[in-house]
mmCIF file of C-alpha atoms in Angstrom:
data_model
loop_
_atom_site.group_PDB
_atom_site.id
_atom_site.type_symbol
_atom_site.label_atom_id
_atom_site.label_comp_id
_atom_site.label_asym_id
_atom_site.label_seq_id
_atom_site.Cartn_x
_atom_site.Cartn_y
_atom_site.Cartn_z
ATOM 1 C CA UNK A 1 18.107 -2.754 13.841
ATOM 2 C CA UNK A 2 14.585 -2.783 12.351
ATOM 3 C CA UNK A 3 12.011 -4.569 14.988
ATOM 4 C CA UNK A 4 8.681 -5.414 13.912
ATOM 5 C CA UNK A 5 5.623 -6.306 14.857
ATOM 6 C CA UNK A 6 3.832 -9.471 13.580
ATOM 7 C CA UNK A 7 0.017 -9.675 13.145
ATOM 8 C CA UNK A 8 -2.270 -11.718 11.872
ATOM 9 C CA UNK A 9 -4.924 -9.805 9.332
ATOM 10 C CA UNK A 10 -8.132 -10.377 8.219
ATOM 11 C CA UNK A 11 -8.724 -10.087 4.113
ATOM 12 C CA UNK A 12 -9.105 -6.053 3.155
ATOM 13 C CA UNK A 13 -11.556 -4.988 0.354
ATOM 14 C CA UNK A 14 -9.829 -2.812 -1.586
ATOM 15 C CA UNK A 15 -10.739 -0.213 -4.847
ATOM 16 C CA UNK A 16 -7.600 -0.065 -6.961
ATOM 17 C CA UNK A 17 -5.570 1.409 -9.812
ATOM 18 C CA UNK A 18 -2.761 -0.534 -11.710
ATOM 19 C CA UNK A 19 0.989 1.394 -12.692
ATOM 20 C CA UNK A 20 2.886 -0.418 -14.670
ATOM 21 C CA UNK A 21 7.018 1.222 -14.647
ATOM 22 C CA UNK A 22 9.079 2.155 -11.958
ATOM 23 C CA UNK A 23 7.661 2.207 -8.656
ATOM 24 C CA UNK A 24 8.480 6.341 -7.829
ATOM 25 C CA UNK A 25 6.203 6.865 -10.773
ATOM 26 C CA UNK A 26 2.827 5.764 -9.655
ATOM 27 C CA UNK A 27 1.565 9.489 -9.222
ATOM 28 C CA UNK A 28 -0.848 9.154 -12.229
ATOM 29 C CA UNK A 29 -2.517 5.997 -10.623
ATOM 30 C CA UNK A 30 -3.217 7.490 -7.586
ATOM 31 C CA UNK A 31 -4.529 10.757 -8.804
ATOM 32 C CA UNK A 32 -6.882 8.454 -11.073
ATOM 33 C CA UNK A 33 -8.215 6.901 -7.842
ATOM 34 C CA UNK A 34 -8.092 9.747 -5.610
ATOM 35 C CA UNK A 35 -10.517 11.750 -8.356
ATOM 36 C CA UNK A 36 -12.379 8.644 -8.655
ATOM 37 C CA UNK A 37 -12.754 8.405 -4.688
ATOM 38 C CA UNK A 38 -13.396 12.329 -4.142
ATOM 39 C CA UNK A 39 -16.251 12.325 -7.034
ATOM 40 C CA UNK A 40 -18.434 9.578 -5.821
ATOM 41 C CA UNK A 41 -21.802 10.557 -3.613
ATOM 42 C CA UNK A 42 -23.226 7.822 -1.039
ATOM 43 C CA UNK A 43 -26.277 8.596 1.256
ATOM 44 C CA UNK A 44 -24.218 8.951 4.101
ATOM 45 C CA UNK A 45 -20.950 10.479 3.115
ATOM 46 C CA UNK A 46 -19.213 12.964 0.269
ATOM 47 C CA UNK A 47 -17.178 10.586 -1.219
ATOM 48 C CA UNK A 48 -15.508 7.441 -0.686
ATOM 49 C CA UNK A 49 -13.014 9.246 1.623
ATOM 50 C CA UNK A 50 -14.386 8.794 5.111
ATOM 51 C CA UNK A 51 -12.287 8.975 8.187
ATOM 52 C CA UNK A 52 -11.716 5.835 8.259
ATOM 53 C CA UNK A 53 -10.552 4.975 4.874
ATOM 54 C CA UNK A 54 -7.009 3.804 4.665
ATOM 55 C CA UNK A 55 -4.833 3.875 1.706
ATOM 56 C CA UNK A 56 -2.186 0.961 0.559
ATOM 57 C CA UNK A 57 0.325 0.310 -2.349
ATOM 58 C CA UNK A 58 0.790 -3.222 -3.116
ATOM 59 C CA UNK A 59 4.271 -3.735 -5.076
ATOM 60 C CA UNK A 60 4.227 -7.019 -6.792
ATOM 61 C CA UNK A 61 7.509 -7.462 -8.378
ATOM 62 C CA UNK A 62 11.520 -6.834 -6.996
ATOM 63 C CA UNK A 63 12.476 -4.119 -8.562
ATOM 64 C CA UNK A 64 16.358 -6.050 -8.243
ATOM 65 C CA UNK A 65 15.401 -8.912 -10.764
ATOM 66 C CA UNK A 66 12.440 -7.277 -12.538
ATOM 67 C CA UNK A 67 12.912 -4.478 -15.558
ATOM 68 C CA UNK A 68 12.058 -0.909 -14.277
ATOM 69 C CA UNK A 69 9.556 -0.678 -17.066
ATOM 70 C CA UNK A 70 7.386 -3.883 -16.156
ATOM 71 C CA UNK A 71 6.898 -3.244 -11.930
ATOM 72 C CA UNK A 72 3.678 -3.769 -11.243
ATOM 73 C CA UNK A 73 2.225 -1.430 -8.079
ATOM 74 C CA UNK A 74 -1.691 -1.464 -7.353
ATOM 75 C CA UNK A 75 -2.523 2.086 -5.739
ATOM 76 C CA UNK A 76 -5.670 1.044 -3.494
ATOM 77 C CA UNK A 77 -8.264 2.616 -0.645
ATOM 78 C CA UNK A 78 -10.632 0.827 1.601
ATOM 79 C CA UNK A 79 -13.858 -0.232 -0.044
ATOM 80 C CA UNK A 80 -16.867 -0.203 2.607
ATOM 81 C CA UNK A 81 -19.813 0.899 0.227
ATOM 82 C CA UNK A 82 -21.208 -1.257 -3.187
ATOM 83 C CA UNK A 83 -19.528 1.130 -6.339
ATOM 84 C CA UNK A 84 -20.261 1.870 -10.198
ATOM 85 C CA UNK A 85 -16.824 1.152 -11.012
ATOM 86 C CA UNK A 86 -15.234 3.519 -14.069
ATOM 87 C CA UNK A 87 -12.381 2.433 -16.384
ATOM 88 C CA UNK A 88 -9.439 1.869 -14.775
ATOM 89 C CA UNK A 89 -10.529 1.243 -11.373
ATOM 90 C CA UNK A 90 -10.839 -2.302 -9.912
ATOM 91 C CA UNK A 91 -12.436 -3.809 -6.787
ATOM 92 C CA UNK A 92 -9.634 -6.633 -5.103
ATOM 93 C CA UNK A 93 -8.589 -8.030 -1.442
ATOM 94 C CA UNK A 94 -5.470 -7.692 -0.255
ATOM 95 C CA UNK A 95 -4.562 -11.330 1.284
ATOM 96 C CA UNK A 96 -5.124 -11.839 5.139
ATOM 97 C CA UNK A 97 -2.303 -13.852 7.679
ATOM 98 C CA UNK A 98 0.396 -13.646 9.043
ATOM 99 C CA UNK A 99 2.326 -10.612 8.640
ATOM 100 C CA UNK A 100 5.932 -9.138 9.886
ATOM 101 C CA UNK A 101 4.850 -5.058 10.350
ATOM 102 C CA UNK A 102 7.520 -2.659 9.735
ATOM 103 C CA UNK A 103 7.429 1.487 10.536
ATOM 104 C CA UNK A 104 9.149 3.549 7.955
ATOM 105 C CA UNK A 105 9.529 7.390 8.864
ATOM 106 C CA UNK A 106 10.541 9.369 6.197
ATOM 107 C CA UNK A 107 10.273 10.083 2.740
ATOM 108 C CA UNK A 108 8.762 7.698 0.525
ATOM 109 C CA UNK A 109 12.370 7.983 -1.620
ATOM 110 C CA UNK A 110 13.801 6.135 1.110
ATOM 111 C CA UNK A 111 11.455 3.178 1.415
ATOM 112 C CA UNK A 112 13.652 1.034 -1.593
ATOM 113 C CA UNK A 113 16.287 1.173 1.612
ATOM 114 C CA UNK A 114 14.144 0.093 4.059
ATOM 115 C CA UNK A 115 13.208 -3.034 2.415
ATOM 116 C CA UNK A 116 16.452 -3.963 1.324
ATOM 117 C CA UNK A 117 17.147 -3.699 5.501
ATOM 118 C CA UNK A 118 13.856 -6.135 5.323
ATOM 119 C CA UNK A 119 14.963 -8.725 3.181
ATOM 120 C CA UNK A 120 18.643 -7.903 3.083
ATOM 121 C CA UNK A 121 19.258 -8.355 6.460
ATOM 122 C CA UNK A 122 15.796 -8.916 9.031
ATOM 123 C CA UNK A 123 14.839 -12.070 6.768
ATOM 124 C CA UNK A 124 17.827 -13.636 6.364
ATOM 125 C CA UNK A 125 19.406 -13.016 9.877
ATOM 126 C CA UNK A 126 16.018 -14.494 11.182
ATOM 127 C CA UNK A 127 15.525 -17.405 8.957
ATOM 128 C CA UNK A 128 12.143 -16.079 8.057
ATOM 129 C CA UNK A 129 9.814 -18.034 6.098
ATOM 130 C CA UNK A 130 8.125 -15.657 3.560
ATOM 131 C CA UNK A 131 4.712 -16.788 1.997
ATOM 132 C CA UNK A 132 3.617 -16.176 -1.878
ATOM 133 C CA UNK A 133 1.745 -13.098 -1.242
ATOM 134 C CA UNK A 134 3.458 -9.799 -2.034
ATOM 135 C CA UNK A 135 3.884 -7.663 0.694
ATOM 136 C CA UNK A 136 2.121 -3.866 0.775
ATOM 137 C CA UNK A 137 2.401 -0.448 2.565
ATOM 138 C CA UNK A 138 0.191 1.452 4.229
ATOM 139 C CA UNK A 139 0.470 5.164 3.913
ATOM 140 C CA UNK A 140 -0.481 6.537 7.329
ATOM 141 C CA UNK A 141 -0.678 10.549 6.364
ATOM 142 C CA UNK A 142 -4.336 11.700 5.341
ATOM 143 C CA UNK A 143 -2.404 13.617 2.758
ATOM 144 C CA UNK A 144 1.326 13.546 2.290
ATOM 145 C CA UNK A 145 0.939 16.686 -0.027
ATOM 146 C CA UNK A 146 0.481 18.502 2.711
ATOM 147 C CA UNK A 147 2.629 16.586 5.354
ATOM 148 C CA UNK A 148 6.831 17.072 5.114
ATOM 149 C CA UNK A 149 8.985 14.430 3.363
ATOM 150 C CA UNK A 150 10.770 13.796 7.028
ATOM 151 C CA UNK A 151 7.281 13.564 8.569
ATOM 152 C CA UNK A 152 5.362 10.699 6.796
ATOM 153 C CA UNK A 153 4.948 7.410 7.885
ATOM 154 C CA UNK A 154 4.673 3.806 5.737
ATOM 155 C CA UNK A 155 3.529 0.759 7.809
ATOM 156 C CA UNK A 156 5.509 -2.353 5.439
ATOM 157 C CA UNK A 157 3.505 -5.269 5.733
ATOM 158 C CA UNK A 158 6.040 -8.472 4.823
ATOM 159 C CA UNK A 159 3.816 -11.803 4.417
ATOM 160 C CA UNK A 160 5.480 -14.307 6.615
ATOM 161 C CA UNK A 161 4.739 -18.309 7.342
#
C-alpha cells in the first residue's frame, strides 16, 4: 500500500528543456540541459551543477488519454544564479502547495506502475482532491548512469487540494 507524505512547497525556479513523444524517450532533452548546465562558468562555482542542485521531470499529459507522440515532459534543474540562456533552454517555476509525496525505488521503467498505484488506487480509495497543476518527480541520484536500475530513487510529487 503506497503511503505518502504530504507537504506544502514553496515555488522552485527551474532551467528547463521541452520533449515532446513518449515519456521513456526524453534522453535527448536532458543531455541538452545537462551540457548546457556542465558548460556554464559563475564566479563561485564550475557550472550550474552545485551540490545542491536538484533535478525534476515535470510530465504534463496522461499518457492513457494522450497520443504517445504529443506527451509533453519538461527535463529541469534548480536555477540559483542569473543565466545567458541558449536555444532550447527555458527559465520556469514549478507551482508551490500542497502536495501528496510518493518514494519510488527502482528503475525509472517502472515509474508508469507506480502512478497508476497513485491515481488508480491511492486517489480514488482516498477521495483525494487533485488540483490543476501537473504533478513532477524528483530524481534523487546525482547520476543514475552510474547508480543501478534497482538502486535509484524518484520522489512523485501529486498536487493535491
Amino acid at each position: 500500500m503506497l503511503k505518502p507524505k504530504i507537504i506544502t512547497m514553496e515555488p522552485i525556479k527551474v532551467l528547463a528543456v521541452r520533449h515532446v513523444g513518449d515519456y521513456s524517450k526524453c534522453d535527448a532533452a536532458w543531455e541538452k540541459l545537462m551540457k548546457f548546465a556542465y558548460t556554464q562558468k559563475f564566479k563561485n562555482k564550475k557550472n550550474l551543477m552545485g551540490k545542491n542542485t536538484r533535478a525534476f521531470g515535470v510530465g504534463y499529459d496522461n499518457p492513457h488519454v494522450v497520443e504517445a507522440s504529443k506527451l509533453r515532459y519538461d527535463a529541469c534543474i534548480t536555477k540559483d544564479d542569473e543565466v545567458e540562456l541558449e536555444d532550447g533552454i527555458k527559465e520556469m517555476v514549478i507551482e508551490g502547495g500542497k502536495y501528496a509525496q510518493f518514494l519510488h525505488k527502482g528503475s525509472y521503467d517502472g515509474l508508469g506502475e507506480t502512478y497508476n498505484q497513485i491515481f488508480g488506487g491511492w486517489v480514488i480509495q482516498n477521495n483525494i482532491t487533485l488540483r490543476d497543476v501537473p504533478p513532477f518527480e524528483e530524481y534523487l541520484n546525482r547520476d543514475p548512469r552510474r547508480t543501478k536500475p534497482e538502486n535509484l530513487k524518484t520522489l512523485i510529487y501529486i498536487p493535491i487540494a
